[in-house]
Amino acid sequence: MTMTGLVLDKGFRNNVKQAQRENLRTQIYALLATAELDDAEYLKLPQQNMEPRLNISESTLHARVITANNKIVWQSESMLNTKIPFTDNYKVGEFSFFDISTNEKSFTSVNFAAVWLTVEGEDTYIFQVAENKNVFDSQIYLFRKNLWGWLAGVSFILIVIQTLILRWGLKPLRHVAEDLIKIEKGKEKNLSGEYPKELTPLTNNLNQLLNSSQQQLTRYRDALGNMAHSLKTPIAVLQGIINTTSSKDKNVALEQLGTINNIVEYQLQRAATVGRLQLSEATALQPVIQKIINTLQKVHKDKNIDIKLDTPSNIAIKVDQGDLYELFGNLLENAFKWSNKKVSITAQQLSEKVQIIIEDDGPGINENEKNRILLRGQRADQDTPGHGLGLAMVNDILLLYRGEIAIKDSEMGGAKIVIKI
Amino acid sequence: MRLLIIEDEPNLREQLQQYLQKQGYAVDVAEDGEAGFFMGREYPFDMAIVDLGLPKLSGIEVIQKWRDIDITFPILILTARGKWEDKVEGLEAGADDYLVKPFHNEELLARTRALLRRSAGISQPTIKFNSISINTSQQSVTVADSELELTAYEYKVIEYLVMNPDKVISKTELTEHIYEQDFDRDSNVIEVFVGRLRKKLDPNGSLKPIETLRGRGYRWNLKQINSDEVTGTS
């Protein structure tokens, strides 16, 4: 739009300039037509001219005729109070145009030299006409005002129209983007909305990608599960065989077998969490906690533990369901194991995270143990079987989902585990 | 007490069977889910130990199907998959406890005993009646603080009677719960066991712990003491 404006502006200016020059030429021709030699062979021009602007003082058009040695032969009425710095350059028979200016005004002028034959020889007379540029400038100013005004108006309308078209045109893409956010937040599993047919190849491909990564994850986990199964049964058999022997190395063998088992277990669980997709769905917290509690109540039936459960049913966490089970299974199992009679679970939605507090009335955790538990990346084989592994797993899961764990002392007497995830 | 083990790995199956037999249980085994389900449905077991990864019918399915037809014996799950989701699934299906492979035999035994006691509504390993005290962990019986010398079968009989107090137990039922399926049974042996037990438990005939109901069976007649420690029956 600006380019168009500039081109039009330049074109118009040239045009006006050309028109002005044409006008100056015409003035010269008119002066030439009225000039004639008198009896004394001096050039004479009538004082009153055909062009009215030349006859008014302080007008915008000025003219004079001089001799080759700068003697004024004739000048128009309009020259009376105006001093115009005409240029001296001329060529006989040619129009020479100049831009000249005084302190206040600027002019376009033309010089034309003509030769008159006299008895004595020939005399050269220079015809000079100047026109105030204001005329030209005001025309250009008016044109520019109109031009840029219109161009700005048209540009604005075009931009508005273009924005509307873009908005309308990009609506399906925005729809896709919104659906993708839903998937990211775990509210949807795939792109299920209605999209224009131009976008269906894209959405189909995205869905395929989502499905295939889900399937891959499932296959990966199944493979790991099967591997765990196939490794652990032989370990159990070996353990049984070693148990029935009476060799003096029995304990060493059992210990080594225990270490192998811990490593297998830890690495398998770790591998299962590392491969986790970021596009996992949000899992409702309450059903998971409730199921784990039911399980633990059954296992620790003799303890008859009194559970205080306060988890709002609308809390969902963007953590894979299996990981959520692992996280709270391990934490709650410890709480049940160590508690005397009471376990309390409270969950609360914070602005971005969910805070879950698990407390029990057991013996609590001493300071050294607290530090040990919080120490990340601890090797599984250094842990006591069945105890450290679970907590190492808790740490791994929290690390993966950028969660936090804090261990405090509960008012109930035992440990107070605060999870933010 | 008679147990059923469903485990597809032959070595582990045999080990478990031998170990638990040595601990005084009658142990039947099945090598796949279908056979295991059938045995659990047809024979009167006191408890089942079920591996989850089984051919033909998975452990979870076996448990669900048993619970659907109101089979109530306690079930201990053996699983190689230590994942919590699996544990929850197993216990939701109707199992009572789980043990992750590999495990120590002692742990298995402790869980087995705990589950058997729990299903009988007994919370402590030692059950006391007047001067008679039965330690289910050590499988020993003391009368007035002196330990009785009992054969394995005599202990099995007294344990079964004690675990089912106030209930009339026929000779057939006793036979079914102390012998394995393919054992050559003779119900007259039961009478012999009961006779010998009476003499050992109550030499002067003052307590009469085992009552005979003619044509019906036997009943353990003593009331447990320390009843405040007893949890409700499951």
XYZ file of C-alpha atoms in Angstrom:
655
model
C 0.000 0.000 0.000
C 2.835 2.402 0.884
C 4.625 1.506 -2.350
C 1.499 2.219 -4.378
C 1.209 5.529 -2.583
C 4.819 6.430 -3.288
C 4.536 5.529 -6.966
C 1.299 7.487 -7.362
C 2.799 10.425 -5.493
C 5.878 10.488 -7.699
C 3.803 10.107 -10.853
C 1.526 12.940 -9.876
C 4.433 15.181 -8.976
C 6.119 14.584 -12.318
C 2.870 15.224 -14.036
C 2.291 18.528 -12.265
C 5.901 19.535 -12.897
C 5.521 18.740 -16.571
C 2.297 20.720 -16.740
C 3.993 23.693 -15.080
C 6.875 23.579 -17.547
C 4.409 23.384 -20.404
C 2.660 26.426 -19.025
C 5.974 28.320 -18.775
C 6.777 27.402 -22.389
C 3.382 28.698 -23.479
C 4.086 31.964 -21.659
C 7.392 32.281 -23.541
C 5.631 31.666 -26.865
C 3.005 34.257 -25.971
C 5.711 36.810 -25.120
C 7.589 36.018 -28.342
C 4.394 36.505 -30.286
C 3.869 39.997 -28.915
C 7.539 41.125 -29.150
C 8.631 43.142 -32.143
C 11.376 45.551 -33.120
C 10.496 49.237 -33.223
C 11.807 51.724 -35.678
C 14.988 52.211 -33.767
C 15.403 48.470 -33.883
C 14.757 48.001 -30.180
C 12.678 45.158 -29.008
C 9.310 46.225 -27.700
C 6.585 44.373 -25.812
C 3.187 45.730 -24.872
C 2.967 46.679 -21.213
C -0.397 45.003 -20.768
C -0.179 41.360 -21.461
C -2.676 38.761 -22.559
C -1.939 36.721 -19.461
C -3.708 38.521 -16.607
C -1.376 37.131 -13.931
C 1.494 39.059 -15.502
C -0.417 42.312 -15.154
C -0.986 42.074 -11.382
C 1.690 42.991 -8.925
C 2.563 40.343 -6.360
C 1.090 37.694 -8.603
C 2.479 34.181 -8.937
C 3.728 34.562 -12.503
C 6.588 36.866 -13.486
C 8.339 37.599 -16.765
C 11.061 39.801 -18.204
C 13.201 40.202 -21.301
C 16.856 41.095 -21.071
C 19.642 41.612 -23.524
C 22.667 39.397 -23.644
C 24.493 41.891 -21.468
C 21.810 41.848 -18.788
C 20.019 45.035 -19.693
C 16.319 44.794 -18.956
C 14.326 45.353 -22.089
C 10.938 44.643 -20.645
C 9.390 43.263 -17.442
C 5.853 42.447 -16.447
C 3.761 44.412 -14.005
C 4.008 41.528 -11.582
C 7.763 42.046 -11.308
C 7.326 45.452 -9.716
C 7.662 44.531 -6.059
C 9.265 41.196 -6.519
C 12.899 40.447 -6.952
C 13.477 37.187 -8.702
C 16.993 35.725 -8.894
C 16.836 34.612 -12.533
C 19.666 32.429 -13.742
C 21.899 33.739 -16.534
C 22.419 30.497 -18.372
C 20.759 30.181 -21.713
C 21.071 28.575 -25.072
C 19.702 30.174 -28.171
C 16.502 28.494 -29.303
C 16.288 26.206 -26.293
C 14.209 26.255 -23.162
C 16.335 26.027 -19.991
C 14.419 25.289 -16.782
C 15.696 26.111 -13.285
C 14.505 25.882 -9.721
C 15.307 29.147 -8.024
C 14.414 30.602 -4.683
C 14.562 33.715 -2.537
C 14.510 33.602 1.221
C 10.740 33.390 1.291
C 9.658 31.914 -1.989
C 10.771 29.380 -4.521
C 10.083 29.405 -8.218
C 10.388 27.385 -11.343
C 11.875 29.472 -14.099
C 12.595 29.155 -17.805
C 15.110 30.984 -19.960
C 14.729 31.168 -23.697
C 17.109 33.114 -25.931
C 15.993 34.420 -29.297
C 18.015 36.278 -31.948
C 16.586 39.257 -33.866
C 18.214 40.282 -37.101
C 18.806 44.028 -37.346
C 20.399 46.214 -39.895
C 23.535 46.313 -37.917
C 23.675 42.625 -37.394
C 21.830 40.567 -34.819
C 20.702 41.091 -31.206
C 20.135 38.320 -28.664
C 17.262 38.712 -26.250
C 16.639 36.429 -23.332
C 13.036 35.804 -22.353
C 12.659 34.757 -18.718
C 9.464 33.579 -17.047
C 9.149 32.382 -13.417
C 6.204 30.860 -11.647
C 5.826 30.598 -7.892
C 6.134 27.008 -6.774
C 3.374 27.498 -4.236
C 0.861 26.731 -6.909
C 2.600 23.506 -7.669
C 3.136 22.694 -4.006
C -0.447 23.352 -3.031
C -1.642 21.068 -5.815
C 0.726 18.360 -4.618
C -0.237 18.933 -1.015
C -3.908 18.572 -1.840
C -3.242 15.487 -3.877
C -1.109 13.939 -1.165
C -3.681 14.679 1.468
C -6.331 12.958 -0.579
C -4.075 10.129 -1.653
C -2.747 9.180 1.773
C -6.082 9.747 3.423
C -7.738 7.326 1.069
C -4.882 4.899 1.174
C -4.966 4.861 4.994
C -8.709 4.331 4.949
C -8.492 1.531 2.411
C -5.566 -0.055 4.299
C -7.524 -0.025 7.521
C -10.522 -1.627 5.880
C -8.294 -4.212 4.205
C -6.574 -5.050 7.483
C -9.919 -5.463 9.209
C -11.194 -7.673 6.392
C -7.968 -9.649 6.335
C -8.074 -10.177 10.107
C -11.646 -11.376 9.872
C -10.786 -13.717 7.009
C -7.758 -15.036 8.890
C -9.775 -15.590 12.019
C -12.426 -17.378 10.081
C -9.858 -19.324 8.058
C -7.817 -20.343 11.102
C -10.829 -21.310 13.214
C -10.424 -25.046 12.543
C -6.735 -24.827 13.444
C -7.625 -23.047 16.680
C -10.106 -25.814 17.324
C -7.330 -28.380 16.821
C -5.038 -26.393 19.129
C -7.738 -26.273 21.830
C -8.298 -30.012 21.499
C -4.557 -30.616 21.738
C -4.493 -28.623 24.975
C -7.320 -30.805 26.256
C -5.268 -33.887 25.415
C -2.248 -32.340 27.091
C -4.307 -31.653 30.192
C -5.504 -35.224 30.014
C -9.162 -34.376 29.467
C -9.327 -36.127 26.091
C -7.612 -39.141 24.600
C -7.505 -38.048 20.961
C -8.717 -35.404 18.496
C -12.380 -36.285 18.285
C -13.950 -33.018 17.062
C -15.317 -32.348 13.569
C -12.684 -30.756 11.380
C -12.839 -29.501 7.753
C -11.690 -32.051 5.245
C -8.474 -30.125 4.542
C -7.437 -30.773 8.137
C -8.544 -34.386 8.454
C -5.244 -35.801 7.149
C -3.456 -33.787 9.846
C -5.813 -34.740 12.671
C -5.902 -38.370 11.552
C -2.120 -38.469 11.569
C -2.015 -36.873 15.006
C -4.539 -39.386 16.297
C -2.527 -42.209 14.808
C 0.583 -40.847 16.465
C -1.195 -40.580 19.815
C -2.620 -44.067 19.492
C 0.625 -45.604 18.398
C 2.548 -44.015 21.254
C -0.103 -45.234 23.680
C 0.128 -48.708 22.189
C 3.888 -48.570 22.266
C 3.764 -47.628 25.916
C 1.385 -50.477 26.661
C 3.530 -52.927 24.709
C 6.627 -51.657 26.475
C 5.025 -52.126 29.862
C 3.652 -55.540 28.996
C 7.076 -56.569 27.805
C 8.609 -55.335 31.055
C 5.926 -57.053 33.079
C 6.518 -60.313 31.276
C 10.227 -59.912 31.775
C 9.693 -59.357 35.493
C 7.507 -62.425 35.622
C 9.934 -64.607 33.780
C 12.912 -63.446 35.838
C 11.328 -63.578 39.229
C 9.893 -67.057 39.184
C 13.346 -68.600 38.551
C 14.729 -66.436 41.360
C 11.971 -67.749 43.633
C 12.821 -71.324 42.616
C 16.532 -70.756 43.268
C 15.725 -69.216 46.603
C 13.667 -72.253 47.525
C 16.421 -74.651 46.474
C 19.084 -72.741 48.400
C 16.823 -72.668 51.430
C 16.587 -76.452 51.508
C 20.351 -76.983 51.279
C 22.492 -76.937 54.359
C 25.680 -75.555 52.833
C 27.613 -73.066 54.901
C 27.449 -70.641 51.970
C 23.663 -70.682 52.071
C 23.358 -67.206 53.552
C 25.801 -65.677 51.083
C 23.905 -67.249 48.200
C 20.586 -66.013 49.554
C 21.974 -62.541 50.067
C 23.321 -62.424 46.515
C 20.019 -63.659 45.165
C 18.266 -60.939 47.139
C 20.571 -58.354 45.596
C 19.892 -59.663 42.093
C 16.198 -59.492 42.758
C 16.387 -55.934 44.069
C 18.372 -54.790 41.059
C 15.983 -56.472 38.640
C 12.989 -55.011 40.429
C 14.410 -51.511 40.708
C 15.664 -51.306 37.144
C 12.409 -52.662 35.732
C 10.301 -50.214 37.677
C 12.645 -47.418 36.765
C 12.541 -48.298 33.077
C 8.764 -48.376 33.231
C 8.636 -44.843 34.614
C 11.332 -43.354 32.400
C 9.459 -44.242 29.217
C 6.390 -42.385 30.377
C 4.615 -40.147 27.856
C 4.118 -36.536 28.724
C 0.703 -36.703 27.141
C -0.658 -38.864 29.917
C -4.221 -38.399 31.012
C -5.237 -36.868 34.299
C -6.148 -39.522 36.825
C -8.797 -38.945 39.462
C -7.084 -39.176 42.832
C -9.889 -40.328 45.064
C -10.726 -43.702 43.446
C -7.039 -44.659 43.386
C -6.542 -43.797 47.066
C -9.797 -45.544 47.979
C -8.787 -48.722 46.166
C -5.361 -48.784 47.789
C -6.969 -48.256 51.192
C -9.433 -51.080 50.579
C -6.529 -53.325 49.639
C -4.464 -52.367 52.675
C -7.459 -52.639 55.018
C -7.863 -56.193 53.809
C -4.186 -57.040 54.218
C -3.928 -55.383 57.627
C -7.326 -56.556 58.771
C -5.995 -57.559 62.193
C -4.904 -54.002 62.899
C -8.409 -52.627 62.402
C -7.011 -49.265 61.347
C -9.197 -46.198 61.584
C -8.917 -44.225 58.346
C -9.628 -40.541 58.020
C -9.947 -39.843 54.330
C -10.490 -36.331 53.031
C -9.850 -36.262 49.303
C -12.289 -34.144 47.258
C -13.647 -36.237 44.410
C -12.929 -33.553 41.806
C -9.153 -33.652 42.251
C -7.364 -35.185 39.274
C -3.626 -35.332 38.798
C -1.830 -35.431 35.453
C 0.060 -38.544 36.385
C -0.195 -41.910 34.711
C -2.589 -44.175 36.622
C 0.039 -46.860 37.172
C 2.446 -44.303 38.619
C -0.255 -42.886 40.866
C -0.922 -46.380 42.235
C 2.792 -46.924 42.747
C 3.267 -43.559 44.450
C 0.414 -43.818 46.929
C 0.577 -47.593 47.235
C 4.098 -47.351 48.600
C 3.379 -44.346 50.829
C 0.147 -45.748 52.234
C 1.650 -49.185 52.722
C 4.303 -47.621 54.938
C 1.666 -45.648 56.828
C -0.370 -48.818 57.421
C 2.706 -50.817 58.327
C 3.878 -48.364 60.966
C 0.592 -47.030 62.337
C -0.981 -48.268 65.521
C -4.605 -47.477 64.931
C -4.971 -44.358 62.799
C -4.046 -43.195 59.303
C -5.164 -39.898 57.842
C -5.116 -38.853 54.202
C -6.029 -35.332 53.119
C -5.802 -33.856 49.647
C -6.144 -30.250 48.652
C -6.051 -28.478 45.312
C -3.455 -25.705 45.366
C -3.244 -23.163 42.560
C -1.148 -25.344 40.254
C -0.391 -28.455 42.218
C -2.229 -30.900 44.400
C -1.098 -31.359 47.974
C -1.599 -34.706 49.637
C -0.777 -35.283 53.284
C -0.457 -38.785 54.708
C -0.150 -39.116 58.479
C -0.067 -41.994 60.906
C 0.130 -42.534 64.639
C 3.120 -44.851 64.470
C 6.620 -44.319 65.862
C 7.520 -41.662 63.253
C 10.719 -41.351 61.248
C 13.961 -40.195 62.827
C 16.054 -37.385 61.315
C 18.698 -39.649 59.727
C 16.047 -41.761 58.130
C 14.264 -38.659 56.825
C 17.422 -37.512 55.070
C 18.060 -40.964 53.685
C 14.575 -41.140 52.237
C 14.876 -37.713 50.652
C 18.225 -38.576 49.110
C 17.492 -39.107 45.470
C 19.027 -41.620 43.137
C 20.076 -43.906 45.949
C 21.060 -47.299 44.657
C 18.393 -49.879 45.245
C 20.792 -52.619 46.252
C 21.881 -50.581 49.246
C 18.378 -50.524 50.549
C 16.758 -53.024 52.818
C 14.504 -55.224 50.697
C 10.903 -54.167 50.440
C 11.433 -50.945 52.287
C 13.908 -48.753 50.436
C 12.722 -49.928 47.051
C 9.277 -48.515 47.563
C 10.603 -45.166 48.660
C 13.182 -45.063 45.856
C 10.227 -45.616 43.542
C 8.314 -42.766 45.188
C 11.297 -40.496 44.628
C 11.624 -41.536 40.997
C 7.977 -40.865 40.266
C 8.076 -37.483 41.986
C 11.207 -36.591 40.061
C 9.539 -37.535 36.783
C 6.451 -35.411 37.436
C 8.340 -32.577 39.167
C 6.643 -33.337 42.446
C 7.940 -32.594 45.930
C 8.085 -34.608 49.092
C 8.559 -33.359 52.640
C 8.735 -35.523 55.747
C 7.505 -33.980 58.973
C 6.258 -35.100 62.347
C 2.542 -35.581 62.634
C 0.430 -34.304 65.485
C -0.963 -37.825 65.519
C 2.440 -38.979 66.744
C 3.885 -40.640 63.666
C 5.194 -39.528 60.317
C 3.634 -36.822 58.175
C 4.418 -37.091 54.497
C 3.546 -34.037 52.410
C 3.434 -34.541 48.664
C 2.967 -31.751 46.150
C 2.480 -32.851 42.580
C -5.718 -77.595 57.255
C -5.801 -78.232 53.531
C -4.292 -75.859 51.040
C -4.490 -75.482 47.289
C -1.548 -74.127 45.335
C -2.002 -72.996 41.731
C 1.392 -72.347 40.178
C 2.483 -73.064 36.619
C 6.223 -73.245 37.236
C 6.828 -76.923 38.102
C 9.903 -76.396 40.295
C 8.330 -73.672 42.371
C 5.091 -75.651 42.641
C 6.895 -78.698 43.938
C 9.009 -76.656 46.349
C 5.984 -74.932 47.812
C 4.078 -78.159 48.126
C 6.926 -79.917 49.903
C 7.634 -76.977 52.172
C 4.027 -76.535 53.268
C 3.530 -80.279 53.692
C 6.529 -80.275 55.949
C 4.829 -77.524 57.940
C 1.887 -79.820 58.560
C -0.568 -78.842 55.858
C -2.333 -81.075 53.398
C -1.370 -79.529 50.077
C -2.966 -80.085 46.679
C -1.539 -78.457 43.570
C -2.799 -77.383 40.177
C -0.666 -76.270 37.248
C -3.055 -74.018 35.404
C -5.965 -71.723 36.094
C -8.664 -74.016 34.785
C -7.605 -77.052 36.800
C -7.070 -74.856 39.854
C -10.515 -73.306 39.562
C -12.076 -76.737 39.237
C -10.275 -78.084 42.318
C -11.161 -75.028 44.404
C -14.781 -75.421 43.402
C -15.017 -79.172 44.032
C -12.930 -79.768 47.149
C -13.107 -78.239 50.589
C -9.890 -76.287 50.967
C -9.089 -74.026 53.885
C -7.025 -71.672 51.815
C -5.606 -71.179 48.324
C -2.280 -69.799 47.163
C -2.686 -68.518 43.608
C -0.071 -67.323 41.173
C -1.399 -64.491 38.985
C 0.308 -65.350 35.712
C -1.316 -68.687 34.924
C -2.036 -70.463 31.652
C -5.630 -71.043 30.474
C -7.253 -68.882 33.161
C -5.425 -66.056 34.882
C -5.126 -65.993 38.648
C -7.429 -62.955 38.812
C -10.094 -64.762 36.794
C -9.831 -67.848 38.979
C -10.331 -65.747 42.112
C -13.228 -63.811 40.597
C -14.964 -66.994 39.490
C -14.555 -68.565 42.914
C -15.935 -65.512 44.660
C -18.828 -65.392 42.181
C -19.907 -68.852 43.286
C -19.461 -67.928 46.961
C -16.290 -69.814 47.677
C -15.048 -68.088 50.793
C -11.696 -69.631 51.768
C -8.898 -67.058 52.127
C -6.696 -66.536 49.091
C -3.071 -65.483 49.023
C -1.822 -64.124 45.727
C 1.671 -64.854 44.500
C 2.770 -62.360 41.901
C 5.921 -61.614 40.027
C 4.543 -58.219 39.162
C 5.124 -56.136 42.223
C 3.127 -53.261 40.808
C 0.494 -51.713 43.000
C -2.105 -51.693 40.273
C -1.790 -55.484 40.104
C -1.975 -55.873 43.872
C -5.101 -53.704 44.012
C -6.643 -55.624 41.136
C -5.931 -58.931 42.854
C -7.400 -57.908 46.177
C -10.381 -56.284 44.497
C -11.026 -59.549 42.704
C -11.404 -61.185 46.106
C -7.958 -62.179 47.350
C -7.010 -61.484 50.961
C -3.267 -60.907 50.807
C -0.428 -60.809 48.312
C 3.178 -61.888 48.260
C 5.624 -60.644 45.640
C 8.004 -63.151 44.096
C 10.655 -64.052 45.024
C 9.719 -64.525 48.647
C 11.159 -66.268 51.652
C 9.382 -69.455 52.602
C 9.099 -68.204 56.177
C 7.209 -65.161 54.935
C 4.858 -67.365 52.951
C 4.290 -69.548 56.000
C 3.634 -66.560 58.252
C 1.116 -65.119 55.804
C -0.542 -68.504 55.361
C -0.917 -69.009 59.091
C -2.167 -65.462 59.582
C -4.791 -65.864 56.879
C -5.958 -69.224 58.251
C -6.217 -67.795 61.753
C -7.970 -64.706 60.533
C -10.580 -66.685 58.655
C -11.236 -68.614 61.867
C -11.595 -65.331 63.727
C -8.505 -65.817 65.833
C -6.107 -62.948 66.186
C -3.212 -64.446 68.146
C -0.952 -67.318 67.110
C -1.550 -68.953 70.490
C -5.064 -70.044 71.312
C -5.841 -70.802 74.948
C -8.620 -72.874 76.473
C -8.489 -73.457 80.229
C -5.303 -75.462 80.727
C -4.925 -76.292 77.041
C -2.894 -73.967 74.867
C -2.335 -74.389 71.130
C 0.488 -72.562 69.409
C -0.311 -72.434 65.690
C 3.100 -71.020 64.788
C 5.063 -73.794 66.449
C 2.320 -76.347 65.904
C 2.591 -77.383 69.507
C -0.020 -78.122 72.141
C 0.580 -77.748 75.861
C -1.615 -78.958 78.680
C -0.932 -77.333 82.029
C 2.353 -75.978 80.702
C 3.725 -79.335 79.608
C 4.016 -79.946 75.867
C 2.176 -82.888 74.385
C 3.795 -85.269 71.967
C 1.501 -85.312 68.976
C 1.836 -86.880 65.565
C 1.426 -84.601 62.552
C -2.069 -85.943 61.911
C -3.132 -85.594 65.501
C -2.088 -81.956 65.371
C -3.961 -81.466 62.087
C -7.141 -82.809 63.671
C -6.928 -80.623 66.752
C -6.046 -77.562 64.699
C -8.998 -78.047 62.396
C -11.384 -78.550 65.307
C -10.063 -75.487 67.126
C -10.192 -73.325 64.025
C -13.879 -74.222 63.650
C -15.176 -73.840 67.202
C -18.832 -74.547 68.061
C -19.309 -76.256 64.718
C -20.187 -79.906 64.260
C -17.549 -81.490 62.047
C -18.224 -84.793 60.371
C -15.579 -87.440 59.965
C -15.742 -86.888 56.205
C -15.105 -83.184 56.632
C -12.173 -83.838 58.920
C -10.772 -86.328 56.444
C -11.137 -83.878 53.589
C -9.319 -81.172 55.459
C -6.355 -83.144 56.721
C -5.613 -85.289 53.697
C -4.728 -84.427 50.156
C -7.023 -85.448 47.336
C -5.178 -88.536 46.116
C -4.489 -89.862 49.603
C -5.826 -93.313 50.464
C -8.292 -92.421 53.166
C -9.885 -94.458 55.870
C -12.390 -92.616 58.007
C -11.912 -95.100 60.843
C -8.482 -93.578 61.331
C -10.196 -90.363 62.404
C -11.824 -92.144 65.325
C -8.428 -93.445 66.361
C -6.914 -89.927 66.154
C -9.744 -88.406 68.166
C -9.502 -91.156 70.800
C -5.779 -90.608 71.205
C -6.204 -86.812 71.317
C -8.810 -87.074 74.102
C -6.446 -89.145 76.181
C -3.572 -86.733 75.671
C -5.555 -83.519 76.150
C -7.777 -84.618 78.988
C -6.224 -87.625 80.748
C -8.602 -87.527 83.726
C -11.719 -86.761 81.658
C -12.619 -83.527 83.401
C -12.470 -81.028 80.478
C -14.081 -83.034 77.673
C -12.694 -80.771 74.930
C -13.941 -82.882 71.996
C -17.593 -83.789 72.091
C -18.975 -86.633 69.937
C -22.410 -86.087 68.415
C -23.652 -89.485 67.351
C -23.993 -89.936 63.614
C -23.006 -86.299 63.036
C -19.405 -85.804 64.045
C -17.278 -83.935 66.541
C -17.341 -80.508 68.139
C -14.658 -78.539 69.979
C -16.362 -77.639 73.194
C -14.065 -75.339 75.091
C -14.410 -71.584 75.134
C -11.365 -69.597 74.195
C -9.968 -67.392 76.908
C -8.544 -63.897 76.324
C -11.604 -63.401 74.159
C -11.050 -59.637 74.230
C -8.150 -60.190 71.847
C -10.349 -61.980 69.398
C -11.355 -60.026 66.329
C -14.714 -60.564 64.708
C -15.010 -63.472 62.333
C -14.439 -62.626 58.700
